[in-house]
């Protein structure tokens, strides 16, 4: 295999399934070979099915059609990482993209959010935090490290021409909507929130819709950012 070529794995034999019989297919885009191999090993040890790895966009975009991952882990430090995320949203809308090894910056965060990523992992994240973030995205929950919450909400507030969250924001919400916001900020999926609150999943979806409308937000990541920013200001 030529250096830098994508490494596609046989989905039937590559990795062992998790004990619950389910192994989420993951594709890894990372230009550092040592880091790429280490991350792949961590993912396999946690029961994920690594269906392919590559060092950059050219190899990855051609290989992803065959690999069909549920999650794409994208090195945020690549020069064309935002463009890759945008292209993945267009060509593989069923795959959730996680920008990994992200170094907090306002411009970078906004660019990735606009590109449609489902979550972030920070450059200094521990292995446990990294895996937990990937699992959140798999479960449909936002993976937004607390360090990015205030940064993202600052962007949201600026783009809406309004100040940071205050008591008036909460006043527009029902008690149940406030509970849902806090659980989204904790990284729970709709199903996990439903289990925690002892309600149906469709009820949680209705609450999330209400929260988005009342706070003029567009995504679960923005809801999580709102919660983190509000807690920081208490």
GROMACS .gro file of N, CA and C in nm, residues 75-195:
model
  363
   75UNK      N    1  -0.910   1.533   1.237
   75UNK     CA    2  -0.806   1.615   1.302
   75UNK      C    3  -0.832   1.762   1.270
   76UNK      N    4  -0.861   1.840   1.374
   76UNK     CA    5  -0.895   1.981   1.355
   76UNK      C    6  -0.777   2.064   1.308
   77UNK      N    7  -0.655   2.014   1.330
   77UNK     CA    8  -0.537   2.091   1.294
   77UNK      C    9  -0.498   2.082   1.148
   78UNK      N   10  -0.565   1.998   1.070
   78UNK     CA   11  -0.535   1.991   0.928
   78UNK      C   12  -0.567   2.123   0.861
   79UNK      N   13  -0.486   2.163   0.765
   79UNK     CA   14  -0.506   2.292   0.699
   79UNK      C   15  -0.643   2.303   0.632
   80UNK      N   16  -0.694   2.189   0.582
   80UNK     CA   17  -0.822   2.190   0.513
   80UNK      C   18  -0.932   2.119   0.591
   81UNK      N   19  -0.919   2.114   0.724
   81UNK     CA   20  -1.014   2.039   0.806
   81UNK      C   21  -1.157   2.091   0.795
   82UNK      N   22  -1.175   2.223   0.792
   82UNK     CA   23  -1.310   2.278   0.781
   82UNK      C   24  -1.370   2.243   0.645
   83UNK      N   25  -1.290   2.251   0.541
   83UNK     CA   26  -1.338   2.214   0.408
   83UNK      C   27  -1.377   2.066   0.403
   84UNK      N   28  -1.300   1.982   0.471
   84UNK     CA   29  -1.333   1.840   0.477
   84UNK      C   30  -1.467   1.820   0.545
   85UNK      N   31  -1.487   1.890   0.657
   85UNK     CA   32  -1.614   1.879   0.730
   85UNK      C   33  -1.732   1.923   0.643
   86UNK      N   34  -1.713   2.030   0.569
   86UNK     CA   35  -1.819   2.079   0.479
   86UNK      C   36  -1.850   1.977   0.370
   87UNK      N   37  -1.745   1.919   0.315
   87UNK     CA   38  -1.764   1.820   0.209
   87UNK      C   39  -1.832   1.694   0.263
   88UNK      N   40  -1.798   1.655   0.384
   88UNK     CA   41  -1.861   1.539   0.446
   88UNK      C   42  -2.009   1.564   0.471
   89UNK      N   43  -2.043   1.685   0.513
   89UNK     CA   44  -2.184   1.718   0.534
   89UNK      C   45  -2.262   1.707   0.403
   90UNK      N   46  -2.195   1.741   0.293
   90UNK     CA   47  -2.263   1.737   0.163
   90UNK      C   48  -2.272   1.595   0.108
   91UNK      N   49  -2.162   1.519   0.122
   91UNK     CA   50  -2.157   1.387   0.057
   91UNK      C   51  -2.193   1.272   0.150
   92UNK      N   52  -2.174   1.290   0.281
   92UNK     CA   53  -2.203   1.184   0.378
   92UNK      C   54  -2.284   1.241   0.493
   93UNK      N   55  -2.405   1.291   0.465
   93UNK     CA   56  -2.485   1.354   0.571
   93UNK      C   57  -2.525   1.260   0.683
   94UNK      N   58  -2.516   1.130   0.659
   94UNK     CA   59  -2.550   1.032   0.763
   94UNK      C   60  -2.436   1.011   0.862
   95UNK      N   61  -2.316   1.055   0.827
   95UNK     CA   62  -2.201   1.039   0.916
   95UNK      C   63  -2.184   1.162   1.005
   96UNK      N   64  -2.163   1.141   1.132
   96UNK     CA   65  -2.143   1.251   1.227
   96UNK      C   66  -1.994   1.279   1.240
   97UNK      N   67  -1.958   1.406   1.225
   97UNK     CA   68  -1.817   1.445   1.227
   97UNK      C   69  -1.780   1.503   1.363
   98UNK      N   70  -1.671   1.455   1.418
   98UNK     CA   71  -1.616   1.510   1.543
   98UNK      C   72  -1.482   1.575   1.511
   99UNK      N   73  -1.468   1.704   1.543
   99UNK     CA   74  -1.341   1.774   1.526
   99UNK      C   75  -1.255   1.744   1.648
  100UNK      N   76  -1.150   1.667   1.630
  100UNK     CA   77  -1.069   1.625   1.745
  100UNK      C   78  -0.939   1.704   1.754
  101UNK      N   79  -0.883   1.704   1.875
  101UNK     CA   80  -0.760   1.778   1.903
  101UNK      C   81  -0.777   1.927   1.876
  102UNK      N   82  -0.897   1.978   1.906
  102UNK     CA   83  -0.927   2.119   1.880
  102UNK      C   84  -0.861   2.209   1.982
  103UNK      N   85  -0.796   2.314   1.932
  103UNK     CA   86  -0.739   2.418   2.018
  103UNK      C   87  -0.837   2.534   2.019
  104UNK      N   88  -0.894   2.568   2.136
  104UNK     CA   89  -1.001   2.669   2.141
  104UNK      C   90  -0.966   2.801   2.074
  105UNK      N   91  -1.050   2.841   1.981
  105UNK     CA   92  -1.040   2.973   1.919
  105UNK      C   93  -1.178   3.008   1.867
  106UNK      N   94  -1.213   3.136   1.875
  106UNK     CA   95  -1.345   3.179   1.833
  106UNK      C   96  -1.367   3.151   1.684
  107UNK      N   97  -1.271   3.187   1.601
  107UNK     CA   98  -1.286   3.170   1.457
  107UNK      C   99  -1.299   3.023   1.419
  108UNK      N  100  -1.213   2.939   1.479
  108UNK     CA  101  -1.216   2.797   1.447
  108UNK      C  102  -1.346   2.731   1.491
  109UNK      N  103  -1.393   2.767   1.608
  109UNK     CA  104  -1.516   2.710   1.660
  109UNK      C  105  -1.634   2.744   1.569
  110UNK      N  106  -1.645   2.870   1.532
  110UNK     CA  107  -1.755   2.915   1.447
  110UNK      C  108  -1.748   2.844   1.311
  111UNK      N  109  -1.628   2.831   1.256
  111UNK     CA  110  -1.613   2.768   1.125
  111UNK      C  111  -1.658   2.622   1.129
  112UNK      N  112  -1.620   2.550   1.233
  112UNK     CA  113  -1.659   2.409   1.242
  112UNK      C  114  -1.809   2.394   1.268
  113UNK      N  115  -1.867   2.482   1.349
  113UNK     CA  116  -2.010   2.476   1.375
  113UNK      C  117  -2.086   2.497   1.244
  114UNK      N  118  -2.043   2.596   1.167
  114UNK     CA  119  -2.108   2.624   1.038
  114UNK      C  120  -2.090   2.508   0.941
  115UNK      N  121  -1.978   2.435   0.956
  115UNK     CA  122  -1.952   2.321   0.868
  115UNK      C  123  -2.035   2.199   0.906
  116UNK      N  124  -2.101   2.206   1.022
  116UNK     CA  125  -2.194   2.100   1.060
  116UNK      C  126  -2.138   1.990   1.147
  117UNK      N  127  -2.027   2.014   1.218
  117UNK     CA  128  -1.974   1.908   1.303
  117UNK      C  129  -2.069   1.880   1.419
  118UNK      N  130  -2.063   1.756   1.468
  118UNK     CA  131  -2.152   1.713   1.576
  118UNK      C  132  -2.089   1.727   1.714
  119UNK      N  133  -1.958   1.754   1.717
  119UNK     CA  134  -1.892   1.767   1.846
  119UNK      C  135  -1.743   1.795   1.834
  120UNK      N  136  -1.681   1.813   1.951
  120UNK     CA  137  -1.539   1.846   1.957
  120UNK      C  138  -1.472   1.763   2.066
  121UNK      N  139  -1.344   1.737   2.047
  121UNK     CA  140  -1.259   1.693   2.158
  121UNK      C  141  -1.140   1.788   2.160
  122UNK      N  142  -1.094   1.821   2.279
  122UNK     CA  143  -0.984   1.916   2.293
  122UNK      C  144  -0.849   1.848   2.278
  123UNK      N  145  -0.749   1.927   2.245
  123UNK     CA  146  -0.614   1.874   2.222
  123UNK      C  147  -0.558   1.810   2.349
  124UNK      N  148  -0.597   1.861   2.467
  124UNK     CA  149  -0.544   1.807   2.591
  124UNK      C  150  -0.640   1.708   2.658
  125UNK      N  151  -0.736   1.655   2.584
  125UNK     CA  152  -0.833   1.563   2.641
  125UNK      C  153  -0.767   1.432   2.684
  126UNK      N  154  -0.815   1.375   2.793
  126UNK     CA  155  -0.769   1.243   2.834
  126UNK      C  156  -0.833   1.138   2.743
  127UNK      N  157  -0.781   1.016   2.747
  127UNK     CA  158  -0.838   0.909   2.666
  127UNK      C  159  -0.983   0.884   2.706
  128UNK      N  160  -1.011   0.888   2.837
  128UNK     CA  161  -1.148   0.865   2.883
  128UNK      C  162  -1.243   0.974   2.833
  129UNK      N  163  -1.198   1.099   2.838
  129UNK     CA  164  -1.282   1.210   2.792
  129UNK      C  165  -1.303   1.201   2.641
  130UNK      N  166  -1.199   1.160   2.569
  130UNK     CA  167  -1.209   1.145   2.424
  130UNK      C  168  -1.314   1.041   2.388
  131UNK      N  169  -1.305   0.925   2.450
  131UNK     CA  170  -1.399   0.817   2.421
  131UNK      C  171  -1.541   0.857   2.461
  132UNK      N  172  -1.554   0.924   2.575
  132UNK     CA  173  -1.687   0.967   2.620
  132UNK      C  174  -1.750   1.063   2.519
  133UNK      N  175  -1.669   1.151   2.461
  133UNK     CA  176  -1.721   1.246   2.362
  133UNK      C  177  -1.769   1.173   2.237
  134UNK      N  178  -1.694   1.075   2.193
  134UNK     CA  179  -1.735   0.998   2.075
  134UNK      C  180  -1.865   0.924   2.104
  135UNK      N  181  -1.876   0.867   2.221
  135UNK     CA  182  -2.000   0.796   2.257
  135UNK      C  183  -2.119   0.891   2.261
  136UNK      N  184  -2.099   1.012   2.310
  136UNK     CA  185  -2.209   1.109   2.313
  136UNK      C  186  -2.260   1.136   2.172
  137UNK      N  187  -2.168   1.155   2.080
  137UNK     CA  188  -2.207   1.183   1.942
  137UNK      C  189  -2.280   1.063   1.882
  138UNK      N  190  -2.231   0.943   1.909
  138UNK     CA  191  -2.298   0.822   1.861
  138UNK      C  192  -2.441   0.816   1.912
  139UNK      N  193  -2.461   0.857   2.036
  139UNK     CA  194  -2.593   0.851   2.099
  139UNK      C  195  -2.682   0.969   2.062
  140UNK      N  196  -2.631   1.060   1.980
  140UNK     CA  197  -2.711   1.174   1.938
  140UNK      C  198  -2.705   1.293   2.030
  141UNK      N  199  -2.608   1.294   2.122
  141UNK     CA  200  -2.593   1.405   2.215
  141UNK      C  201  -2.479   1.495   2.169
  142UNK      N  202  -2.480   1.623   2.208
  142UNK     CA  203  -2.371   1.713   2.170
  142UNK      C  204  -2.244   1.683   2.249
  143UNK      N  205  -2.131   1.686   2.183
  143UNK     CA  206  -2.004   1.669   2.251
  143UNK      C  207  -1.935   1.804   2.254
  144UNK      N  208  -1.967   1.882   2.356
  144UNK     CA  209  -1.913   2.017   2.369
  144UNK      C  210  -1.840   2.030   2.502
  145UNK      N  211  -1.707   2.025   2.500
  145UNK     CA  212  -1.632   2.042   2.625
  145UNK      C  213  -1.670   2.174   2.692
  146UNK      N  214  -1.672   2.175   2.823
  146UNK     CA  215  -1.713   2.296   2.896
  146UNK      C  216  -1.627   2.417   2.860
  147UNK      N  217  -1.501   2.392   2.827
  147UNK     CA  218  -1.412   2.503   2.792
  147UNK      C  219  -1.459   2.577   2.667
  148UNK      N  220  -1.543   2.512   2.586
  148UNK     CA  221  -1.591   2.575   2.463
  148UNK      C  222  -1.729   2.636   2.478
  149UNK      N  223  -1.797   2.608   2.591
  149UNK     CA  224  -1.934   2.655   2.607
  149UNK      C  225  -1.948   2.806   2.600
  150UNK      N  226  -1.868   2.876   2.678
  150UNK     CA  227  -1.876   3.021   2.679
  150UNK      C  228  -1.835   3.081   2.546
  151UNK      N  229  -1.735   3.020   2.483
  151UNK     CA  230  -1.688   3.069   2.353
  151UNK      C  231  -1.797   3.058   2.248
  152UNK      N  232  -1.867   2.945   2.246
  152UNK     CA  233  -1.972   2.926   2.148
  152UNK      C  234  -2.090   3.018   2.176
  153UNK      N  235  -2.128   3.031   2.304
  153UNK     CA  236  -2.244   3.117   2.330
  153UNK      C  237  -2.212   3.263   2.302
  154UNK      N  238  -2.086   3.303   2.321
  154UNK     CA  239  -2.048   3.440   2.285
  154UNK      C  240  -2.076   3.464   2.137
  155UNK      N  241  -2.043   3.364   2.055
  155UNK     CA  242  -2.071   3.377   1.912
  155UNK      C  243  -2.221   3.384   1.886
  156UNK      N  244  -2.296   3.296   1.954
  156UNK     CA  245  -2.442   3.295   1.937
  156UNK      C  246  -2.501   3.430   1.974
  157UNK      N  247  -2.458   3.482   2.090
  157UNK     CA  248  -2.511   3.610   2.137
  157UNK      C  249  -2.475   3.723   2.041
  158UNK      N  250  -2.350   3.724   1.993
  158UNK     CA  251  -2.306   3.829   1.902
  158UNK      C  252  -2.384   3.823   1.770
  159UNK      N  253  -2.405   3.702   1.721
  159UNK     CA  254  -2.474   3.688   1.593
  159UNK      C  255  -2.622   3.724   1.604
  160UNK      N  256  -2.677   3.713   1.726
  160UNK     CA  257  -2.817   3.750   1.747
  160UNK      C  258  -2.833   3.895   1.792
  161UNK      N  259  -2.716   3.962   1.821
  161UNK     CA  260  -2.721   4.099   1.867
  161UNK      C  261  -2.782   4.114   2.005
  162UNK      N  262  -2.751   4.019   2.093
  162UNK     CA  263  -2.807   4.025   2.227
  162UNK      C  264  -2.699   3.995   2.330
  163UNK      N  265  -2.720   4.029   2.456
  163UNK     CA  266  -2.620   4.006   2.559
  163UNK      C  267  -2.612   3.860   2.600
  164UNK      N  268  -2.521   3.831   2.692
  164UNK     CA  269  -2.507   3.697   2.745
  164UNK      C  270  -2.632   3.655   2.821
  165UNK      N  271  -2.649   3.523   2.847
  165UNK     CA  272  -2.769   3.474   2.912
  165UNK      C  273  -2.787   3.535   3.051
  166UNK      N  274  -2.912   3.558   3.087
  166UNK     CA  275  -2.942   3.609   3.221
  166UNK      C  276  -3.072   3.546   3.268
  167UNK      N  277  -3.122   3.591   3.381
  167UNK     CA  278  -3.243   3.532   3.439
  167UNK      C  279  -3.363   3.543   3.347
  168UNK      N  280  -3.365   3.646   3.263
  168UNK     CA  281  -3.480   3.663   3.174
  168UNK      C  282  -3.490   3.549   3.073
  169UNK      N  283  -3.374   3.493   3.034
  169UNK     CA  284  -3.376   3.381   2.941
  169UNK      C  285  -3.447   3.262   3.002
  170UNK      N  286  -3.414   3.230   3.125
  170UNK     CA  287  -3.478   3.118   3.193
  170UNK      C  288  -3.625   3.146   3.220
  171UNK      N  289  -3.661   3.270   3.238
  171UNK     CA  290  -3.799   3.304   3.271
  171UNK      C  291  -3.895   3.266   3.159
  172UNK      N  292  -3.846   3.258   3.037
  172UNK     CA  293  -3.931   3.222   2.924
  172UNK      C  294  -3.953   3.071   2.913
  173UNK      N  295  -3.878   2.994   2.990
  173UNK     CA  296  -3.881   2.849   2.981
  173UNK      C  297  -3.964   2.786   3.091
  174UNK      N  298  -4.022   2.671   3.062
  174UNK     CA  299  -4.091   2.595   3.166
  174UNK      C  300  -3.990   2.525   3.254
  175UNK      N  301  -4.034   2.476   3.368
  175UNK     CA  302  -3.944   2.403   3.458
  175UNK      C  303  -3.886   2.281   3.387
  176UNK      N  304  -3.969   2.210   3.313
  176UNK     CA  305  -3.922   2.090   3.243
  176UNK      C  306  -3.822   2.126   3.133
  177UNK      N  307  -3.844   2.236   3.064
  177UNK     CA  308  -3.748   2.278   2.961
  177UNK      C  309  -3.614   2.312   3.023
  178UNK      N  310  -3.616   2.372   3.141
  178UNK     CA  311  -3.490   2.403   3.211
  178UNK      C  312  -3.416   2.275   3.247
  179UNK      N  313  -3.491   2.173   3.290
  179UNK     CA  314  -3.429   2.045   3.322
  179UNK      C  315  -3.366   1.982   3.198
  180UNK      N  316  -3.436   1.990   3.087
  180UNK     CA  317  -3.386   1.935   2.962
  180UNK      C  318  -3.258   2.006   2.919
  181UNK      N  319  -3.255   2.138   2.932
  181UNK     CA  320  -3.135   2.215   2.896
  181UNK      C  321  -3.015   2.167   2.978
  182UNK      N  322  -3.033   2.153   3.107
  182UNK     CA  323  -2.923   2.111   3.193
  182UNK      C  324  -2.873   1.971   3.156
  183UNK      N  325  -2.965   1.882   3.119
  183UNK     CA  326  -2.926   1.746   3.083
  183UNK      C  327  -2.858   1.742   2.946
  184UNK      N  328  -2.900   1.827   2.854
  184UNK     CA  329  -2.830   1.838   2.726
  184UNK      C  330  -2.687   1.886   2.751
  185UNK      N  331  -2.672   1.983   2.841
  185UNK     CA  332  -2.538   2.034   2.874
  185UNK      C  333  -2.450   1.927   2.936
  186UNK      N  334  -2.513   1.830   3.004
  186UNK     CA  335  -2.438   1.720   3.064
  186UNK      C  336  -2.402   1.613   2.961
  187UNK      N  337  -2.447   1.633   2.836
  187UNK     CA  338  -2.411   1.540   2.730
  187UNK      C  339  -2.506   1.424   2.711
  188UNK      N  340  -2.628   1.433   2.762
  188UNK     CA  341  -2.723   1.324   2.748
  188UNK      C  342  -2.797   1.331   2.615
  189UNK      N  343  -2.828   1.214   2.560
  189UNK     CA  344  -2.907   1.206   2.437
  189UNK      C  345  -3.055   1.218   2.474
  190UNK      N  346  -3.142   1.230   2.372
  190UNK     CA  347  -3.285   1.238   2.398
  190UNK      C  348  -3.336   1.116   2.474
  191UNK      N  349  -3.288   0.998   2.436
  191UNK     CA  350  -3.332   0.876   2.504
  191UNK      C  351  -3.288   0.875   2.650
  192UNK      N  352  -3.163   0.918   2.675
  192UNK     CA  353  -3.113   0.922   2.812
  192UNK      C  354  -3.190   1.025   2.895
  193UNK      N  355  -3.223   1.138   2.834
  193UNK     CA  356  -3.302   1.240   2.904
  193UNK      C  357  -3.440   1.185   2.936
  194UNK      N  358  -3.500   1.115   2.840
  194UNK     CA  359  -3.632   1.056   2.862
  194UNK      C  360  -3.629   0.957   2.978
  195UNK      N  361  -3.525   0.875   2.982
  195UNK     CA  362  -3.512   0.778   3.092
  195UNK      C  363  -3.494   0.849   3.225
   0.00000   0.00000   0.00000
